[in-house]
C-alpha cells in the first residue's frame, strides 16, 4: 500500500507526489551514492602492511587467529574476458620434412607461426643403419655364402624400411639372389646383425666394451617350426592333448592318494604293534596277581579305531553325548558303520546306559579298525597283482599261480626251499655275489626260486 493511500484514509495531508517521467528515471539511475569516509587510523610510515593488519582498534574487527576463506562458497568464478585483440589465423600451405616427394598441404595456422617447421616432424624417428666401405667389406665382412651385391641390396632395404623385417623379407629379390640358396627371414637377420657387430668391434677403441646384438638363428628357426606345428594342429589333436592333460592330472591325484594311504597303513601297523605290546603287558600283570575285572576295565578304556572324547568336565551332561562320533571320522567310515550295524541288526541309537555306551563305542571302534584293515588288505592285493604283472612281463611263465601263495604254510615252505637252495648255491660257488636289492627280496618271499635263470633287463 502506498503512503498516499494511508494519508487519504487518515485524512492527513501528505507530501505532493511528483509525476514520474522518463528524464527523472534516467537521472536517478545516473546518480552515484557517495559513501561517507569514516575517520580511519592511517598506517604509520615505515610500518609494514602485514604488521599494521594485526593491530586492533575500535573502527575495525579483531584480527583472525587462523587464516580463513572469507569469500562465499556459492559464488562461481566468472570468465574474465579481456579487451585484447584475438590472434589472427590464416589458411597457409605447409610441407612435411618426413616426406621425400615434396607434397604440399594446407591447414589453418597462426600468423606468428608462419615459416616454422611442421610441428609433427619431430616424431619422424629413423633408424641409423651403418654404412661400410668397399675396403672394409673385403677386409672384414666378406663371406662365401653372401656376395657383395646381395649384401648391398639387403642394407638398402634396411634403410628404406627401417628394419621392418617382414617387409624386408617380402621385398627381397629372391629371384635374383635366391637361385643357388633361398634366403629365409632368419638368414637375412643373421647377416645384418653379424655385420653390425663386426663394424662395432672394428670401429671401437682398444679396450672399450662393445654392446653386441645377440641373435641366435638356429633357435629362431626351431621356435618358428614349433609355432607352425602348434598352429597346424587338427581338432582331434587338440582334443587328444586336452585328454592327456586331464589323464595326467588324474594320475597325479591317484599318486597322492596312494601316498596318503601308505601313510595310513604305516600308522595302522604302528598301532597294531602297540596293541600287541599292551596285551603282553596286561598278561604279565595278570600273571603277577591282577584281577580280571581290572584287566577288563583297562581294555574298555583302550581305543582302537575311534578315540572317543572324555567328558569329565564340571556341569550336567547327557550320557548319549558319549556315543557321538568325533569329527575326525570321515563320511565313508560313518556310512560303512551304518551298513554294518544294519547287517548285525544293532540299533543306531541304543539306550545310553553306562554299560551300553562302553560296549557300543567299543563295537564301533572295532568296526572302524576292521574297515581300515580291509582297505589296507585290498591295497596290498592290488600292489601284489601289479608286481605279478611286472614279473610276468619280464620273465613270462616262471611265476606259479597266485593260489599257491595264499596260505602262510605255503609261504613258509617257499622260504625254506629258497633257504636250502641258497645254502647249496653258496657251497658250490662261493664267488657268486649275493643280491640284496629290495625287489629281489620281495620276489624271494612271494614265489619259489625258478629252475632256470634268466637275466632281467
Short mmCIF file of C-alpha atoms in Angstrom, two decimals:
data_model
loop_
_atom_site.label_atom_id
_atom_site.label_comp_id
_atom_site.label_asym_id
_atom_site.label_seq_id
_atom_site.Cartn_x
_atom_site.Cartn_y
_atom_site.Cartn_z
CA UNK A 1 0.00 0.00 0.00
CA UNK A 2 1.39 3.35 -0.95
CA UNK A 3 1.97 6.23 1.52
CA UNK A 4 -0.56 8.42 -0.23
CA UNK A 5 -3.32 5.90 0.30
CA UNK A 6 -2.61 5.77 4.05
CA UNK A 7 -2.72 9.54 4.27
CA UNK A 8 -6.06 9.61 2.47
CA UNK A 9 -7.58 7.09 4.88
CA UNK A 10 -6.36 9.03 7.95
CA UNK A 11 -7.41 12.33 6.36
CA UNK A 12 -3.93 13.67 6.58
CA UNK A 13 -2.21 15.93 4.09
CA UNK A 14 0.75 14.15 2.67
CA UNK A 15 3.54 15.37 0.52
CA UNK A 16 2.64 16.17 -3.02
CA UNK A 17 3.70 13.35 -5.29
CA UNK A 18 5.71 14.28 -8.23
CA UNK A 19 4.94 12.79 -11.60
CA UNK A 20 7.38 10.17 -12.84
CA UNK A 21 8.89 10.95 -16.20
CA UNK A 22 11.49 9.31 -18.42
CA UNK A 23 14.04 12.01 -17.70
CA UNK A 24 13.68 11.57 -13.95
CA UNK A 25 14.25 7.79 -14.22
CA UNK A 26 17.41 8.25 -16.30
CA UNK A 27 18.66 10.97 -13.98
CA UNK A 28 18.08 8.84 -10.90
CA UNK A 29 19.96 5.97 -12.46
CA UNK A 30 22.94 8.19 -13.20
CA UNK A 31 23.25 9.37 -9.62
CA UNK A 32 26.01 7.68 -7.65
CA UNK A 33 25.88 7.09 -3.98
CA UNK A 34 28.73 8.74 -2.23
CA UNK A 35 30.00 6.75 0.74
CA UNK A 36 30.99 8.75 3.73
CA UNK A 37 34.55 8.03 4.69
CA UNK A 38 34.99 7.09 8.29
CA UNK A 39 37.80 8.53 10.31
CA UNK A 40 40.28 5.66 9.87
CA UNK A 41 43.63 5.48 11.54
CA UNK A 42 46.33 5.82 8.90
CA UNK A 43 49.22 3.38 8.73
CA UNK A 44 52.38 4.96 10.07
CA UNK A 45 55.25 5.39 7.73
CA UNK A 46 57.81 2.61 7.85
CA UNK A 47 55.35 0.05 9.21
CA UNK A 48 54.72 -2.99 7.03
CA UNK A 49 51.21 -3.70 5.84
CA UNK A 50 51.12 -7.18 7.42
CA UNK A 51 52.10 -5.77 10.82
CA UNK A 52 49.54 -2.97 10.56
CA UNK A 53 46.80 -5.52 9.78
CA UNK A 54 47.49 -7.24 13.11
CA UNK A 55 46.72 -4.08 15.07
CA UNK A 56 43.31 -3.65 16.69
CA UNK A 57 41.25 -0.51 17.33
CA UNK A 58 37.60 0.42 17.65
CA UNK A 59 36.93 1.02 13.97
CA UNK A 60 37.90 -2.49 12.79
CA UNK A 61 37.31 -6.11 13.76
CA UNK A 62 39.72 -8.24 15.70
CA UNK A 63 42.42 -9.88 13.57
CA UNK A 64 41.75 -13.61 12.94
CA UNK A 65 43.83 -16.16 14.77
CA UNK A 66 43.72 -18.62 11.85
CA UNK A 67 43.63 -17.91 8.11
CA UNK A 68 40.07 -18.26 6.87
CA UNK A 69 38.44 -18.08 3.45
CA UNK A 70 36.21 -15.04 3.56
CA UNK A 71 34.81 -15.49 0.07
CA UNK A 72 31.33 -17.10 -0.11
CA UNK A 73 31.43 -20.66 -1.34
CA UNK A 74 28.39 -20.40 -3.57
CA UNK A 75 29.99 -17.88 -5.90
CA UNK A 76 31.49 -19.45 -9.02
CA UNK A 77 34.43 -18.00 -10.85
CA UNK A 78 33.35 -15.99 -13.84
CA UNK A 79 35.17 -15.83 -17.10
CA UNK A 80 37.33 -12.76 -17.39
CA UNK A 81 37.11 -11.60 -20.95
CA UNK A 82 39.87 -9.23 -21.85
CA UNK A 83 39.75 -6.48 -24.39
CA UNK A 84 42.92 -7.57 -26.22
CA UNK A 85 42.88 -8.33 -29.93
CA UNK A 86 42.44 -12.01 -30.96
CA UNK A 87 45.46 -13.58 -32.58
CA UNK A 88 44.88 -13.91 -36.33
CA UNK A 89 44.81 -17.30 -38.09
CA UNK A 90 45.41 -17.91 -41.75
CA UNK A 91 44.93 -20.76 -44.25
CA UNK A 92 48.51 -21.38 -45.32
CA UNK A 93 50.47 -24.18 -47.05
CA UNK A 94 52.97 -26.47 -45.32
CA UNK A 95 55.21 -29.41 -46.18
CA UNK A 96 56.22 -32.43 -44.07
CA UNK A 97 60.01 -32.91 -43.85
CA UNK A 98 59.44 -36.67 -43.39
CA UNK A 99 58.21 -36.96 -46.96
CA UNK A 100 60.67 -37.04 -49.79
CA UNK A 101 58.16 -36.39 -52.60
CA UNK A 102 57.77 -32.67 -51.79
CA UNK A 103 53.99 -32.84 -51.30
CA UNK A 104 52.36 -29.55 -50.20
CA UNK A 105 49.28 -29.46 -47.94
CA UNK A 106 47.19 -26.66 -46.41
CA UNK A 107 45.79 -26.07 -42.92
CA UNK A 108 44.82 -23.26 -40.55
CA UNK A 109 47.75 -21.83 -38.65
CA UNK A 110 48.57 -18.76 -36.59
CA UNK A 111 50.17 -15.92 -38.45
CA UNK A 112 53.01 -15.77 -35.94
CA UNK A 113 53.90 -19.44 -36.72
CA UNK A 114 54.30 -18.79 -40.43
CA UNK A 115 57.57 -20.12 -41.76
CA UNK A 116 58.21 -22.52 -38.87
CA UNK A 117 58.73 -26.26 -39.32
CA UNK A 118 55.83 -28.67 -39.21
CA UNK A 119 55.05 -29.44 -35.55
CA UNK A 120 54.71 -33.20 -36.06
CA UNK A 121 58.03 -33.57 -37.87
CA UNK A 122 59.76 -34.29 -34.53
CA UNK A 123 58.03 -37.67 -34.38
CA UNK A 124 59.75 -38.85 -37.55
CA UNK A 125 62.35 -41.16 -35.98
CA UNK A 126 64.58 -43.09 -38.34
CA UNK A 127 66.98 -45.94 -37.55
CA UNK A 128 70.62 -45.30 -38.33
CA UNK A 129 71.76 -48.22 -40.46
CA UNK A 130 75.58 -48.45 -40.55
CA UNK A 131 77.45 -47.76 -43.76
CA UNK A 132 80.61 -49.64 -44.76
CA UNK A 133 83.16 -49.01 -47.44
CA UNK A 134 84.31 -51.41 -50.12
CA UNK A 135 87.68 -51.85 -48.44
CA UNK A 136 86.03 -52.67 -45.08
CA UNK A 137 83.77 -55.19 -46.75
CA UNK A 138 86.57 -57.08 -48.46
CA UNK A 139 88.75 -56.99 -45.36
CA UNK A 140 86.27 -57.81 -42.56
CA UNK A 141 82.73 -58.52 -43.86
CA UNK A 142 83.06 -60.85 -46.82
CA UNK A 143 81.52 -64.34 -46.66
CA UNK A 144 81.42 -67.19 -49.12
CA UNK A 145 77.65 -67.69 -48.98
CA UNK A 146 76.85 -63.93 -49.33
CA UNK A 147 78.01 -61.85 -52.28
CA UNK A 148 78.77 -58.13 -52.04
CA UNK A 149 75.89 -57.22 -54.34
CA UNK A 150 73.43 -59.23 -52.25
CA UNK A 151 74.69 -57.61 -49.02
CA UNK A 152 74.34 -54.12 -50.54
CA UNK A 153 70.79 -54.96 -51.60
CA UNK A 154 69.98 -56.11 -48.04
CA UNK A 155 71.31 -52.93 -46.40
CA UNK A 156 69.49 -50.77 -48.93
CA UNK A 157 66.20 -52.45 -47.95
CA UNK A 158 67.05 -51.98 -44.26
CA UNK A 159 67.46 -48.22 -44.79
CA UNK A 160 64.27 -47.93 -46.83
CA UNK A 161 62.00 -49.85 -44.44
CA UNK A 162 63.62 -49.10 -41.03
CA UNK A 163 64.34 -52.75 -40.11
CA UNK A 164 60.77 -53.91 -40.60
CA UNK A 165 61.91 -57.45 -41.22
CA UNK A 166 58.76 -58.92 -42.67
CA UNK A 167 58.57 -56.08 -45.21
CA UNK A 168 62.28 -56.51 -45.99
CA UNK A 169 61.82 -60.25 -46.49
CA UNK A 170 58.86 -59.60 -48.80
CA UNK A 171 60.76 -57.01 -50.89
CA UNK A 172 63.96 -59.03 -51.04
CA UNK A 173 64.85 -60.03 -54.61
CA UNK A 174 64.56 -63.80 -54.20
CA UNK A 175 64.50 -64.35 -57.97
CA UNK A 176 67.81 -62.65 -58.48
CA UNK A 177 69.71 -63.78 -55.38
CA UNK A 178 67.87 -66.93 -54.32
CA UNK A 179 68.61 -69.23 -57.22
CA UNK A 180 71.52 -71.08 -55.62
CA UNK A 181 70.43 -70.76 -51.97
CA UNK A 182 66.99 -69.41 -50.95
CA UNK A 183 67.15 -66.88 -48.12
CA UNK A 184 64.88 -67.17 -45.10
CA UNK A 185 63.98 -64.41 -42.66
CA UNK A 186 66.43 -65.80 -40.09
CA UNK A 187 69.28 -65.80 -42.65
CA UNK A 188 68.63 -62.15 -43.51
CA UNK A 189 68.56 -61.06 -39.86
CA UNK A 190 71.64 -63.10 -39.03
CA UNK A 191 73.61 -61.49 -41.88
CA UNK A 192 72.59 -57.95 -40.87
CA UNK A 193 73.38 -58.32 -37.14
CA UNK A 194 76.70 -60.08 -37.79
CA UNK A 195 77.85 -57.15 -39.99
CA UNK A 196 76.71 -54.62 -37.36
CA UNK A 197 78.67 -56.42 -34.62
CA UNK A 198 81.77 -56.65 -36.82
CA UNK A 199 81.64 -52.91 -37.60
CA UNK A 200 81.24 -52.06 -33.89
CA UNK A 201 84.28 -54.13 -32.97
CA UNK A 202 86.34 -52.70 -35.82
CA UNK A 203 85.49 -49.06 -35.10
CA UNK A 204 85.72 -49.22 -31.28
CA UNK A 205 88.74 -48.07 -29.34
CA UNK A 206 91.10 -50.72 -27.92
CA UNK A 207 89.88 -51.88 -24.51
CA UNK A 208 86.38 -50.45 -24.99
CA UNK A 209 83.41 -52.69 -24.15
CA UNK A 210 81.15 -53.19 -27.20
CA UNK A 211 77.44 -53.90 -26.81
CA UNK A 212 76.79 -56.61 -29.36
CA UNK A 213 73.38 -57.67 -30.61
CA UNK A 214 72.92 -61.39 -29.88
CA UNK A 215 70.81 -63.17 -32.47
CA UNK A 216 70.58 -66.98 -32.47
CA UNK A 217 69.34 -68.01 -35.91
CA UNK A 218 69.06 -71.72 -35.07
CA UNK A 219 66.94 -71.00 -32.01
CA UNK A 220 64.66 -68.75 -34.09
CA UNK A 221 64.22 -71.47 -36.70
CA UNK A 222 63.29 -74.06 -34.07
CA UNK A 223 60.91 -71.63 -32.39
CA UNK A 224 59.19 -70.82 -35.69
CA UNK A 225 58.89 -74.51 -36.56
CA UNK A 226 57.36 -75.24 -33.17
CA UNK A 227 54.88 -72.43 -33.62
CA UNK A 228 53.93 -73.68 -37.08
CA UNK A 229 53.39 -77.19 -35.72
CA UNK A 230 51.27 -75.79 -32.91
CA UNK A 231 49.25 -73.72 -35.36
CA UNK A 232 48.79 -76.63 -37.79
CA UNK A 233 47.21 -78.97 -35.22
CA UNK A 234 43.86 -80.52 -36.07
CA UNK A 235 40.84 -80.52 -33.80
CA UNK A 236 41.40 -84.20 -32.98
CA UNK A 237 44.97 -83.48 -31.86
CA UNK A 238 43.80 -80.60 -29.67
CA UNK A 239 41.18 -82.82 -28.02
CA UNK A 240 43.73 -85.61 -27.54
CA UNK A 241 46.15 -83.19 -25.87
CA UNK A 242 43.41 -81.94 -23.54
CA UNK A 243 42.51 -85.56 -22.71
CA UNK A 244 46.17 -86.39 -21.96
CA UNK A 245 46.46 -83.38 -19.66
CA UNK A 246 43.35 -84.46 -17.75
CA UNK A 247 44.68 -88.02 -17.53
CA UNK A 248 48.00 -86.73 -16.19
CA UNK A 249 46.13 -84.77 -13.51
CA UNK A 250 44.17 -87.89 -12.55
CA UNK A 251 47.39 -89.93 -12.34
CA UNK A 252 48.95 -87.34 -10.06
CA UNK A 253 45.81 -87.33 -7.88
CA UNK A 254 45.92 -91.15 -7.62
CA UNK A 255 49.61 -90.96 -6.74
CA UNK A 256 48.89 -88.53 -3.92
CA UNK A 257 46.06 -90.78 -2.75
CA UNK A 258 48.35 -93.82 -2.69
CA UNK A 259 50.95 -91.92 -0.70
CA UNK A 260 48.31 -90.86 1.80
CA UNK A 261 47.03 -94.44 2.09
CA UNK A 262 50.54 -95.76 2.60
CA UNK A 263 50.98 -93.32 5.47
CA UNK A 264 47.69 -94.56 6.95
CA UNK A 265 48.93 -98.16 6.60
CA UNK A 266 52.11 -97.32 8.45
CA UNK A 267 50.05 -95.80 11.23
CA UNK A 268 47.89 -98.94 11.39
CA UNK A 269 50.98 -101.15 11.59
CA UNK A 270 52.41 -98.99 14.38
CA UNK A 271 49.06 -99.08 16.18
CA UNK A 272 48.84 -102.87 15.87
CA UNK A 273 52.36 -103.28 17.27
CA UNK A 274 51.45 -101.03 20.21
CA UNK A 275 48.34 -103.19 20.84
CA UNK A 276 50.48 -106.32 20.99
CA UNK A 277 52.85 -104.69 23.47
CA UNK A 278 49.90 -103.64 25.64
CA UNK A 279 48.43 -107.16 25.53
CA UNK A 280 51.74 -108.64 26.66
CA UNK A 281 51.90 -106.12 29.49
CA UNK A 282 48.36 -106.98 30.64
CA UNK A 283 49.16 -110.72 30.58
CA UNK A 284 52.25 -110.12 32.69
CA UNK A 285 50.21 -108.07 35.19
CA UNK A 286 47.54 -110.78 35.28
CA UNK A 287 50.16 -113.42 36.00
CA UNK A 288 51.50 -111.36 38.90
CA UNK A 289 48.09 -111.23 40.55
CA UNK A 290 45.94 -108.60 38.91
CA UNK A 291 42.22 -109.30 38.90
CA UNK A 292 40.30 -109.98 35.70
CA UNK A 293 38.00 -107.03 36.42
CA UNK A 294 40.90 -104.56 36.34
CA UNK A 295 42.08 -106.03 33.04
CA UNK A 296 38.58 -105.68 31.62
CA UNK A 297 38.46 -102.07 32.77
CA UNK A 298 41.79 -101.35 31.11
CA UNK A 299 40.64 -102.99 27.88
CA UNK A 300 37.44 -100.95 27.99
CA UNK A 301 39.48 -97.80 28.30
CA UNK A 302 41.63 -98.72 25.28
CA UNK A 303 40.53 -97.27 21.92
CA UNK A 304 41.43 -98.99 18.68
CA UNK A 305 39.76 -97.45 15.64
CA UNK A 306 37.97 -94.43 17.16
CA UNK A 307 39.14 -92.31 20.05
CA UNK A 308 36.03 -91.02 21.80
CA UNK A 309 36.42 -87.84 23.87
CA UNK A 310 36.36 -87.95 27.67
CA UNK A 311 33.51 -85.89 29.13
CA UNK A 312 34.78 -85.27 32.65
CA UNK A 313 34.18 -81.56 32.86
CA UNK A 314 32.07 -79.88 35.51
CA UNK A 315 28.35 -79.43 34.98
CA UNK A 316 25.44 -81.53 33.78
CA UNK A 317 25.76 -83.63 30.60
CA UNK A 318 23.80 -86.31 28.79
CA UNK A 319 25.24 -89.79 28.61
CA UNK A 320 24.17 -90.00 24.98
CA UNK A 321 26.83 -87.39 24.13
CA UNK A 322 29.48 -90.05 24.83
CA UNK A 323 28.12 -92.08 21.87
CA UNK A 324 28.53 -89.19 19.44
CA UNK A 325 31.17 -89.89 16.78
CA UNK A 326 34.09 -87.42 16.74
CA UNK A 327 34.65 -85.12 13.79
CA UNK A 328 37.82 -86.97 12.76
CA UNK A 329 35.76 -89.92 11.44
CA UNK A 330 35.10 -89.46 7.71
CA UNK A 331 31.81 -89.83 5.88
CA UNK A 332 32.85 -93.11 4.23
CA UNK A 333 33.58 -94.71 7.61
CA UNK A 334 30.29 -93.43 9.02
CA UNK A 335 28.40 -94.92 6.08
CA UNK A 336 30.17 -98.27 6.45
CA UNK A 337 29.39 -98.24 10.19
CA UNK A 338 25.71 -97.76 9.46
CA UNK A 339 25.70 -100.63 6.95
CA UNK A 340 27.50 -102.98 9.36
CA UNK A 341 25.13 -102.11 12.22
CA UNK A 342 22.14 -102.76 9.99
CA UNK A 343 23.68 -106.08 8.94
CA UNK A 344 24.21 -107.07 12.59
CA UNK A 345 20.70 -105.81 13.45
CA UNK A 346 22.01 -103.37 16.04
CA UNK A 347 20.17 -100.12 16.73
CA UNK A 348 21.79 -96.93 15.59
CA UNK A 349 20.90 -95.15 18.86
CA UNK A 350 20.57 -97.68 21.69
CA UNK A 351 19.53 -96.88 25.24
CA UNK A 352 22.53 -94.93 26.64
CA UNK A 353 23.20 -96.75 29.88
CA UNK A 354 26.74 -96.85 31.21
CA UNK A 355 27.46 -100.40 30.07
CA UNK A 356 25.70 -99.94 26.72
CA UNK A 357 27.68 -96.80 25.96
CA UNK A 358 31.01 -98.52 26.63
CA UNK A 359 30.14 -101.65 24.66
CA UNK A 360 28.59 -99.72 21.76
CA UNK A 361 31.62 -97.44 21.44
CA UNK A 362 33.96 -100.42 21.60
CA UNK A 363 31.93 -102.22 18.91
CA UNK A 364 32.09 -99.25 16.55
CA UNK A 365 35.78 -98.79 17.22
CA UNK A 366 36.44 -102.43 16.29
CA UNK A 367 34.30 -101.99 13.15
CA UNK A 368 36.35 -98.98 12.05
CA UNK A 369 39.56 -100.87 12.75
CA UNK A 370 38.27 -103.80 10.67
CA UNK A 371 37.34 -101.39 7.87
CA UNK A 372 40.88 -99.93 7.85
CA UNK A 373 42.38 -103.43 7.75
CA UNK A 374 40.16 -104.39 4.81
CA UNK A 375 41.21 -101.27 2.89
CA UNK A 376 44.87 -101.98 3.61
CA UNK A 377 44.44 -105.61 2.56
CA UNK A 378 42.79 -104.56 -0.73
CA UNK A 379 45.62 -102.11 -1.46
CA UNK A 380 48.27 -104.74 -0.77
CA UNK A 381 46.42 -107.19 -3.02
CA UNK A 382 46.41 -104.63 -5.81
CA UNK A 383 50.14 -103.98 -5.34
CA UNK A 384 50.80 -107.74 -5.34
CA UNK A 385 48.86 -108.13 -8.59
CA UNK A 386 50.82 -105.24 -10.12
CA UNK A 387 54.10 -106.90 -9.16
CA UNK A 388 52.85 -110.18 -10.63
CA UNK A 389 52.10 -108.48 -13.94
CA UNK A 390 55.57 -106.91 -13.96
CA UNK A 391 57.20 -110.25 -13.20
CA UNK A 392 55.17 -111.94 -15.93
CA UNK A 393 56.23 -109.22 -18.40
CA UNK A 394 59.92 -109.59 -17.52
CA UNK A 395 60.04 -113.40 -17.12
CA UNK A 396 56.90 -114.99 -18.60
CA UNK A 397 55.94 -118.49 -17.43
CA UNK A 398 58.24 -118.56 -14.39
CA UNK A 399 55.73 -117.43 -11.71
CA UNK A 400 53.40 -120.10 -10.19
CA UNK A 401 49.65 -119.43 -9.85
CA UNK A 402 48.73 -116.94 -7.18
CA UNK A 403 46.52 -119.54 -5.41
CA UNK A 404 49.66 -121.43 -4.34
CA UNK A 405 50.79 -118.40 -2.32
CA UNK A 406 47.55 -117.92 -0.39
CA UNK A 407 48.42 -119.55 2.92
CA UNK A 408 51.15 -118.94 5.40
CA UNK A 409 52.27 -122.56 5.27
CA UNK A 410 52.94 -122.30 1.53
CA UNK A 411 54.90 -119.10 2.05
CA UNK A 412 56.96 -120.68 4.84
CA UNK A 413 57.65 -123.71 2.64
CA UNK A 414 58.73 -121.38 -0.16
CA UNK A 415 61.08 -119.63 2.26
CA UNK A 416 62.55 -122.98 3.43
CA UNK A 417 63.09 -124.13 -0.15
CA UNK A 418 64.72 -120.84 -1.00
CA UNK A 419 66.98 -121.05 2.06
CA UNK A 420 68.17 -124.57 1.22
CA UNK A 421 68.73 -123.54 -2.41
CA UNK A 422 70.79 -120.57 -1.32
CA UNK A 423 72.90 -122.75 1.01
CA UNK A 424 73.57 -125.27 -1.75
CA UNK A 425 74.48 -122.49 -4.14
CA UNK A 426 76.83 -120.98 -1.57
CA UNK A 427 78.61 -124.31 -1.07
CA UNK A 428 79.06 -124.93 -4.77
CA UNK A 429 80.01 -121.45 -5.90
CA UNK A 430 81.41 -119.10 -3.28
CA UNK A 431 82.43 -116.47 -5.77
CA UNK A 432 78.84 -115.72 -6.84
CA UNK A 433 77.78 -112.32 -5.39
CA UNK A 434 74.62 -112.22 -3.28
CA UNK A 435 71.75 -110.00 -4.45
CA UNK A 436 70.37 -107.84 -1.61
CA UNK A 437 68.09 -105.49 -3.54
CA UNK A 438 64.56 -104.85 -2.27
CA UNK A 439 62.96 -106.15 -5.48
CA UNK A 440 64.81 -109.48 -5.29
CA UNK A 441 63.94 -109.95 -1.62
CA UNK A 442 60.28 -109.31 -2.41
CA UNK A 443 60.36 -111.87 -5.25
CA UNK A 444 62.04 -114.45 -2.99
CA UNK A 445 59.26 -114.17 -0.43
CA UNK A 446 56.38 -114.22 -2.87
CA UNK A 447 57.42 -117.05 -5.24
CA UNK A 448 59.76 -120.08 -5.27
CA UNK A 449 63.12 -119.90 -7.00
CA UNK A 450 62.88 -120.68 -10.71
CA UNK A 451 64.62 -123.70 -12.10
CA UNK A 452 66.23 -121.72 -14.91
CA UNK A 453 67.94 -118.38 -14.55
CA UNK A 454 67.20 -115.50 -16.89
CA UNK A 455 68.72 -112.05 -16.84
CA UNK A 456 66.30 -109.18 -16.26
CA UNK A 457 66.90 -106.15 -18.49
#
